[in-house]
CSV table of C-alpha atoms and ligand atoms in Angstrom, one decimal:
chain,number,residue,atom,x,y,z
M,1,UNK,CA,123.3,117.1,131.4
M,2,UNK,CA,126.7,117.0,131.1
M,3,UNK,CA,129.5,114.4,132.7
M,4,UNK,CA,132.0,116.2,135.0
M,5,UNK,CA,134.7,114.6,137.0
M,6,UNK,CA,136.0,116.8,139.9
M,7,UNK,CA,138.9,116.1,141.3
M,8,UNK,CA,139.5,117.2,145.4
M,9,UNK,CA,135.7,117.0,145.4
M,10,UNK,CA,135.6,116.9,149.1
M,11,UNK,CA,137.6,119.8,149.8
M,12,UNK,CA,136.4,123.2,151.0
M,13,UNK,CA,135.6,124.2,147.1
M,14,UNK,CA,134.4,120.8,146.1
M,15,UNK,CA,132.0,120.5,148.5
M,16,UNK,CA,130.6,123.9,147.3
M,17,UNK,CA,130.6,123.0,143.9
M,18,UNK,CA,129.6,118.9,144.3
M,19,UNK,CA,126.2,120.6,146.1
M,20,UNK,CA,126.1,123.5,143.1
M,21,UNK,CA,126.3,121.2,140.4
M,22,UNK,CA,124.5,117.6,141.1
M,23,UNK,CA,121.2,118.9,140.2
M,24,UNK,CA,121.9,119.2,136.6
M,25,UNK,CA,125.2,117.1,135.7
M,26,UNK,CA,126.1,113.8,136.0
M,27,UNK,CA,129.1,113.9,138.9
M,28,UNK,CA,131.8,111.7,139.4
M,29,UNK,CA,133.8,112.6,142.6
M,30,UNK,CA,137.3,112.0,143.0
M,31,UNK,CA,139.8,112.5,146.3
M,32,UNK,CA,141.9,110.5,148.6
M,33,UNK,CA,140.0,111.2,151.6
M,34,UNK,CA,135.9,110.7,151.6
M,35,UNK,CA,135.6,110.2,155.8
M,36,UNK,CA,134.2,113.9,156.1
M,37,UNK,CA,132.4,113.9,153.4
M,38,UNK,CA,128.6,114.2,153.8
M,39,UNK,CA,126.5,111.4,152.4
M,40,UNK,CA,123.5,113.6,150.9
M,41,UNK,CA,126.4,115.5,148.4
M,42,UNK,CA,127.3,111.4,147.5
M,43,UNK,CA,124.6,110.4,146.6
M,44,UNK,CA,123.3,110.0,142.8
M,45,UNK,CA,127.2,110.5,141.8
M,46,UNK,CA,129.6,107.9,141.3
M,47,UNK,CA,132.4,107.9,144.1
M,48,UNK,CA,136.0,107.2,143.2
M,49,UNK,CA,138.7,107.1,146.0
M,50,UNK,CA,141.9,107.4,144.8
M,51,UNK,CA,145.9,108.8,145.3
M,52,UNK,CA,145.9,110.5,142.0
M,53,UNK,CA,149.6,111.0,142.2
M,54,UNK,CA,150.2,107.8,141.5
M,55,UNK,CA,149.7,107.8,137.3
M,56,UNK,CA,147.5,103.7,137.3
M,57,UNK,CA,144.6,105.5,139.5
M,58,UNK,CA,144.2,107.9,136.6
M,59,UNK,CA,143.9,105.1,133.8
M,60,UNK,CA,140.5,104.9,132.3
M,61,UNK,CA,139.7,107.5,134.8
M,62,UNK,CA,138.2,109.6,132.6
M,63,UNK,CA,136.4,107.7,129.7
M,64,UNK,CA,133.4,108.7,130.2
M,65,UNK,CA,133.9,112.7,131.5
M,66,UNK,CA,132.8,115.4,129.2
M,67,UNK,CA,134.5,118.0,131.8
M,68,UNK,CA,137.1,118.1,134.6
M,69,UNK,CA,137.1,120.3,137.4
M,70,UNK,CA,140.6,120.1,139.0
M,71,UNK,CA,141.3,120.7,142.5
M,72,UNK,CA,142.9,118.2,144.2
M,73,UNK,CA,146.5,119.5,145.8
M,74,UNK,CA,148.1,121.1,148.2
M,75,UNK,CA,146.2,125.0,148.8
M,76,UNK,CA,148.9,125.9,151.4
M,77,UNK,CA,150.8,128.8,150.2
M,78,UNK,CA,153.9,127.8,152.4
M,79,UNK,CA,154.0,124.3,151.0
M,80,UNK,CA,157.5,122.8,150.4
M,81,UNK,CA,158.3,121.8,147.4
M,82,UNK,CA,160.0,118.3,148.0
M,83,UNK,CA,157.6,117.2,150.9
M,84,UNK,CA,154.5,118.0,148.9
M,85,UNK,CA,154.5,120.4,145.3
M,86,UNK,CA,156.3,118.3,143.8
M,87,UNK,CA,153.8,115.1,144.6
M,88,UNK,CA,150.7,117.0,145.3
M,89,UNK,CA,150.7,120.3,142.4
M,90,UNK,CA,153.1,119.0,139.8
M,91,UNK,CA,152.9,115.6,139.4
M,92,UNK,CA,149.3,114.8,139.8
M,93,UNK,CA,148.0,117.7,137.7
M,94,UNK,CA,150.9,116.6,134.8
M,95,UNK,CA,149.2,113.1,135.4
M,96,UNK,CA,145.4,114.3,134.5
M,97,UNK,CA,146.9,116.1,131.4
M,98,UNK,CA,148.2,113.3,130.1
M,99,UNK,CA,145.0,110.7,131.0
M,100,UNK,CA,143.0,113.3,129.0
M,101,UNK,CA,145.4,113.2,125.8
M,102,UNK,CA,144.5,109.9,125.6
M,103,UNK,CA,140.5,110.8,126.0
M,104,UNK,CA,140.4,114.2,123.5
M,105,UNK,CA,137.6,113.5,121.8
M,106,UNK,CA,135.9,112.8,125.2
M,107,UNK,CA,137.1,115.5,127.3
M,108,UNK,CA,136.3,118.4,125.7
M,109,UNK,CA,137.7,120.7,128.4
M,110,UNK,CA,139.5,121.1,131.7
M,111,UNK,CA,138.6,123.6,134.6
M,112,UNK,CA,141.6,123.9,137.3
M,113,UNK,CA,142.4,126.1,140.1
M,114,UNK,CA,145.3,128.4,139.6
M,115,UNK,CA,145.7,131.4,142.5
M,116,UNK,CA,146.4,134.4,142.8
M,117,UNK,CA,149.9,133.5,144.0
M,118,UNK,CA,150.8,133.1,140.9
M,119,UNK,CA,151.1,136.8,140.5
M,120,UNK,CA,151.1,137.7,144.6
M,121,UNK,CA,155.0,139.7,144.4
M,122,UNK,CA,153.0,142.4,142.1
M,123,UNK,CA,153.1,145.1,144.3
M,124,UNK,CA,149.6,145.5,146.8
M,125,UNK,CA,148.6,148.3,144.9
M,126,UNK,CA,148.6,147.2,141.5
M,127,UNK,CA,145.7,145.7,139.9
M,128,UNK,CA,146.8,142.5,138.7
M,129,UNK,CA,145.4,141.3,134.9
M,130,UNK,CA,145.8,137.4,133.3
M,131,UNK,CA,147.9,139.1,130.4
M,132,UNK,CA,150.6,140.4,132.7
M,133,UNK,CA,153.6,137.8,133.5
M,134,UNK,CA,153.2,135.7,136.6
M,135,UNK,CA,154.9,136.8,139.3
M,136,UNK,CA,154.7,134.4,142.0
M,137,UNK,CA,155.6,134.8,145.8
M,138,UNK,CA,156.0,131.5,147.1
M,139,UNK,CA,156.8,127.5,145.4
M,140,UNK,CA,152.9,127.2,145.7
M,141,UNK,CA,152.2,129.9,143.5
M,142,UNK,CA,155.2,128.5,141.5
M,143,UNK,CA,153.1,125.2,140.9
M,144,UNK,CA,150.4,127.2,139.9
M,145,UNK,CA,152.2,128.6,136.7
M,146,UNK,CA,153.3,125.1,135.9
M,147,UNK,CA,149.7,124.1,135.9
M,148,UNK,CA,149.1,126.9,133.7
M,149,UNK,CA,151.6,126.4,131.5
M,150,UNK,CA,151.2,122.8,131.2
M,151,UNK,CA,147.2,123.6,130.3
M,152,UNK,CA,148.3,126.1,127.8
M,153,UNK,CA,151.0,123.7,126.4
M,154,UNK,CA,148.1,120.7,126.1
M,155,UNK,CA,145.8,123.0,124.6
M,156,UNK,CA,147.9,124.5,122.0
M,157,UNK,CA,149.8,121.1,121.1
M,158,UNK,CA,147.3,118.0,121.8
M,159,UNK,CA,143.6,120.8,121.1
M,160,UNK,CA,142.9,119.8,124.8
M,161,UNK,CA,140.8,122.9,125.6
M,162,UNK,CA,141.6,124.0,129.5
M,163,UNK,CA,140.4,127.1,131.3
M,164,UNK,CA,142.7,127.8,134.7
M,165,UNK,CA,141.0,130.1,137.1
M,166,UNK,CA,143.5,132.3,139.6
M,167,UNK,CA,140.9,132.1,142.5
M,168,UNK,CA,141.9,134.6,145.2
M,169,UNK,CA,140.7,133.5,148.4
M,170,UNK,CA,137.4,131.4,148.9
M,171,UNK,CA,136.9,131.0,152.7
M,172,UNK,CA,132.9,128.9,151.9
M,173,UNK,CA,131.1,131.7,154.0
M,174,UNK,CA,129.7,135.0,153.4
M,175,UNK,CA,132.1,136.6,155.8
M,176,UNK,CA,135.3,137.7,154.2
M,177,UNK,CA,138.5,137.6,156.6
M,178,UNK,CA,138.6,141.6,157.6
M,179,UNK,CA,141.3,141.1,159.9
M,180,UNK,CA,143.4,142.7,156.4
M,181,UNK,CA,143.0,144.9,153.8
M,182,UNK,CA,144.5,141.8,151.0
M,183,UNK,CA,141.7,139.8,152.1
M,184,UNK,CA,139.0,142.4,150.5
M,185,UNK,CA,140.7,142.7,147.6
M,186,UNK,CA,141.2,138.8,147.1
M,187,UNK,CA,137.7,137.9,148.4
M,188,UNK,CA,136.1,135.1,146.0
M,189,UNK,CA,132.1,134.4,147.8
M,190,UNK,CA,130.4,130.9,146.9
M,191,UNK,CA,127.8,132.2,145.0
M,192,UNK,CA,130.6,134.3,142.5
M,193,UNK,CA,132.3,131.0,142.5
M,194,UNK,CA,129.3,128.4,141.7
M,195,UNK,CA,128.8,131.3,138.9
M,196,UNK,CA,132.0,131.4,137.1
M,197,UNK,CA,131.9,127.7,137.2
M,198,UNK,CA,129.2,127.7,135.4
M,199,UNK,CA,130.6,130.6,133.1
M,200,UNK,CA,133.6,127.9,132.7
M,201,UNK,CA,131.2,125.4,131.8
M,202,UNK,CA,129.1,126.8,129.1
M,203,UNK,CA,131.6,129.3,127.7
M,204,UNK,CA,132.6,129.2,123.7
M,205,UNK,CA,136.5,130.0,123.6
M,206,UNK,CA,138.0,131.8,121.3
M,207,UNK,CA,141.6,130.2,121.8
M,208,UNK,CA,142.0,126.5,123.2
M,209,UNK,CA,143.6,127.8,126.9
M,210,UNK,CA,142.4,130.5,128.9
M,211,UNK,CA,143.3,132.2,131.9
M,212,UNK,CA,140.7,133.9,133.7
M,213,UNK,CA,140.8,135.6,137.3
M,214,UNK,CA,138.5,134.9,139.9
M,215,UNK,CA,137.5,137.4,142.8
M,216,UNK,CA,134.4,138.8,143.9
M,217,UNK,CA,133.2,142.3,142.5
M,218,UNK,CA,135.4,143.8,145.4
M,219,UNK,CA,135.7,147.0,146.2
M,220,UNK,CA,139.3,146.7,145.8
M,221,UNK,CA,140.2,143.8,143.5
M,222,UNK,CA,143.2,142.6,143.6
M,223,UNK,CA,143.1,140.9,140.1
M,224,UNK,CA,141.2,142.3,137.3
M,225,UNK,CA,137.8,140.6,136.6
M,226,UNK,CA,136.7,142.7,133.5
M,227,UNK,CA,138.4,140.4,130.9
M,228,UNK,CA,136.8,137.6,132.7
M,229,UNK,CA,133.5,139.5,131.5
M,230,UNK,CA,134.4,139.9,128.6
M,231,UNK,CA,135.5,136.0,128.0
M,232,UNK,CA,133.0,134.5,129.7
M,233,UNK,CA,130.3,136.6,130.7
M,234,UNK,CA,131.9,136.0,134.2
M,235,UNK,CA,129.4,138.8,136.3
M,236,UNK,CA,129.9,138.7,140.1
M,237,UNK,CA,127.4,140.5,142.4
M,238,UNK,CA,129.3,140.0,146.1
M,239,UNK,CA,131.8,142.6,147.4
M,240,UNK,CA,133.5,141.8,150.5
M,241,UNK,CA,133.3,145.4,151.6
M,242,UNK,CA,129.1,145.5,151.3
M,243,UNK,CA,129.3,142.1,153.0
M,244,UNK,CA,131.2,144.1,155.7
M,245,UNK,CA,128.8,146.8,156.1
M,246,UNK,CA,131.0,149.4,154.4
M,247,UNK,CA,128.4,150.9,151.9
M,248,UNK,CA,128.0,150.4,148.3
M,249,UNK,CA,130.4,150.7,146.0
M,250,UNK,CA,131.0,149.9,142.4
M,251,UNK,CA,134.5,150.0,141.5
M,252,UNK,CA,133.1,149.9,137.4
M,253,UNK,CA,131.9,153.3,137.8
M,254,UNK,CA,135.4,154.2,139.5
M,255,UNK,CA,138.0,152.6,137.2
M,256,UNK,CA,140.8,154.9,138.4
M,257,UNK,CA,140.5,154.6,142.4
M,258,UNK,CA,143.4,154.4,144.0
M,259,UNK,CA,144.3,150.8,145.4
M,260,UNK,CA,146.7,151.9,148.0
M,261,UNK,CA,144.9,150.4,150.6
M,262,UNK,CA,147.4,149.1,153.3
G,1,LIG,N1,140.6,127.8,149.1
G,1,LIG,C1,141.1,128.9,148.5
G,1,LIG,O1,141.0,130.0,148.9
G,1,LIG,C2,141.9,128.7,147.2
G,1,LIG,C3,142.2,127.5,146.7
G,1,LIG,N2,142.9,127.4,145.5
G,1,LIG,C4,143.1,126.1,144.9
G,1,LIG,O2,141.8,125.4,144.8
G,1,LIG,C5,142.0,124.0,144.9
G,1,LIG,C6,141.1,123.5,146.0
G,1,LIG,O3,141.3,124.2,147.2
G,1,LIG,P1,140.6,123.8,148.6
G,1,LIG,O4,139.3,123.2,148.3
G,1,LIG,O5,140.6,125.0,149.4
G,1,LIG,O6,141.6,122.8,149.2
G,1,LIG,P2,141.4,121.5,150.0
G,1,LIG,O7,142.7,121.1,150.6
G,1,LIG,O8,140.2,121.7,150.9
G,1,LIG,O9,140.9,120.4,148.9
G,1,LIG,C7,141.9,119.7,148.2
G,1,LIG,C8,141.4,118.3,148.1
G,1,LIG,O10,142.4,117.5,147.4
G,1,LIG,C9,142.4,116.2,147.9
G,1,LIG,N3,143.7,115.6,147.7
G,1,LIG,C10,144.9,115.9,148.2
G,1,LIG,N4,145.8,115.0,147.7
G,1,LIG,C11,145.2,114.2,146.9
G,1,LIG,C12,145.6,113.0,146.2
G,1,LIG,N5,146.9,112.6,146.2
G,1,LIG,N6,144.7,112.3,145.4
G,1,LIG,C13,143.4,112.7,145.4
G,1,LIG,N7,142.9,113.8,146.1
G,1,LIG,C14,143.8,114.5,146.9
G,1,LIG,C15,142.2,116.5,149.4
G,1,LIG,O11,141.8,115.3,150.1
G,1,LIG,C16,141.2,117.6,149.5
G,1,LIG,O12,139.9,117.1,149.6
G,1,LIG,C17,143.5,123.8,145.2
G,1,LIG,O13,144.1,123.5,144.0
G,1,LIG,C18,143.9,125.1,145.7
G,1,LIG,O14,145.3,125.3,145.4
G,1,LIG,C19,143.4,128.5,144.9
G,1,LIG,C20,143.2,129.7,145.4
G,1,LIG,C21,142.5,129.9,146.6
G,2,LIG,O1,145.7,133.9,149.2
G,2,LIG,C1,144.8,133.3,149.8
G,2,LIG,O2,144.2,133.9,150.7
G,2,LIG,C2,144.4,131.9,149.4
G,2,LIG,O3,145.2,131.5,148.3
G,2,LIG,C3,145.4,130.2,147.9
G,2,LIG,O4,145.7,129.9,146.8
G,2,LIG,C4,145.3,129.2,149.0
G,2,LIG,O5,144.9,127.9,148.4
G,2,LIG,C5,144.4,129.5,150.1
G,2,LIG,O6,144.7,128.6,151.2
G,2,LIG,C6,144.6,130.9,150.6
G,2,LIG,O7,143.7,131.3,151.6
């Protein structure tokens, strides 16, 4: 049983993960806002509300956490930079890296939400992989490469070991968006999610930071999942077109399809 401190852990992906993980890990739960928050996924974890953009709420915050999942922020991809990234994505998260370089040999490593806008101005065609440049198409996605870059600076100056995970687009039901074509392609289902967590969890890393993309096993996937597999032994079974009714497909056996699917 391991101690993990989420942060956002009421949010749409906390709540997922809060249910997902409290059977077998000792969970503290961290977010400004606990009013919505149903008391059966409370109970049995320790219950910490707090404005983490303000640096004092973080101190001593994590003394006792053998793992952070980080989500607390602002998922809006049209988010202003001024009225909220600069608050909710860049200070905060620059505020639980440096908590945890004061807890190193506690913390041994931290999970966090990157996006795939981070690399969203790659063409819609092209198959996007963690070793390409970022290529963000908005100030969110912007915030998300400071997070990773901050992680990857931490891990390779201070050993704090961080994994960021672009997630594409987790809507917490089995039904992906098929209003258009990106949301296939981006489709992340709670099940592939809860999974990779725990992929993130147990995982041995080879290099302190890692970047890993998280999707479904879409017909169409936006962002390339095989490294993942490779890292982490990340091995999703949803695909938003199956989900959809569109018959069985595995892109695996198909490496070479042609993405142009607008
Ligand atoms: N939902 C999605 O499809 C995707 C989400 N992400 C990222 O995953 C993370 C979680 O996303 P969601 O659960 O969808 O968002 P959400 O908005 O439902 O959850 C974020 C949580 O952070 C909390 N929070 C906000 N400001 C805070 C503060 N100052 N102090 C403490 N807590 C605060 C909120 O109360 C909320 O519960 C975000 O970082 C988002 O950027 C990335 C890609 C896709
Ligand atoms: O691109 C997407 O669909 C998703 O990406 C994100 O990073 C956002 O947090 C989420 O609100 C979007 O729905």
């Amino acid at each position: 049983m391991s101690s993990i401190l989420i942060t956002g852990a009421t949010g749409n992906i906390g709540v997922v993960l809060v249910e997902h993980l409290k059977k077998d890990h000792q969970l503290t739960l961290v977010d400004i806002d606990f009013s919505k928050m149903p008391e059966h996924l409370m109970d049995g974890s320790t219950i910490k509300k707090a404005d983490l953009i303000k640096p004092e709420n973080w101190s001593g915050l994590l003394e006792e956490t053998d793992y952070v999942i980080h989500l607390a922020g602002d998922p809006s991809p049209d988010a202003g930079f001024y009225d909220s990234l600069l608050d909710m994505n860049f200070k905060l998260t620059y505020n639980l890296f440096e908590e945890a370089k004061k807890e190193t040999n506690q913390v041994k490593r931290i999970i966090f939400a990157s996006s795939v806008h981070a690399i969203d101005n790659y063409p819609d065609n092209v198959q996007v992989k963690t070793s390409d440049y970022p290529r963000p198409a908005d100030l969110y996605g912007v915030s998300k490469v400071f997070m990773e870059a901050l992680a990857s600076y931490h891990a390779y100056t201070n050993g704090q070991e961080a994994i960021g995970i672009r997630i594409g687009a987790f809507n917490g039901d089995i039904s992906p968006d098929i209003s258009n074509a990106d949301a296939f392609s981006v489709y992340l289902s709670e099940r592939d999610l809860c999974h990779l967590i725990d992929c993130c969890l147990e995982a041995t890393l080879k290099e302190p930071f890692l970047l890993v993309n998280g999707v479904s096993n879409n017909r169409f996937p936006r962002m390339d999942i095989y490294q993942a597999h490779v890292d982490i032994g990340y091995t999703p079974q949803d695909d938003a077109f199956e989900m959809q009714g569109s018959g069985v497909y595995d892109f695996k056996k198909e490496p070479e399809i042609d993405m142009d699917f607008e």
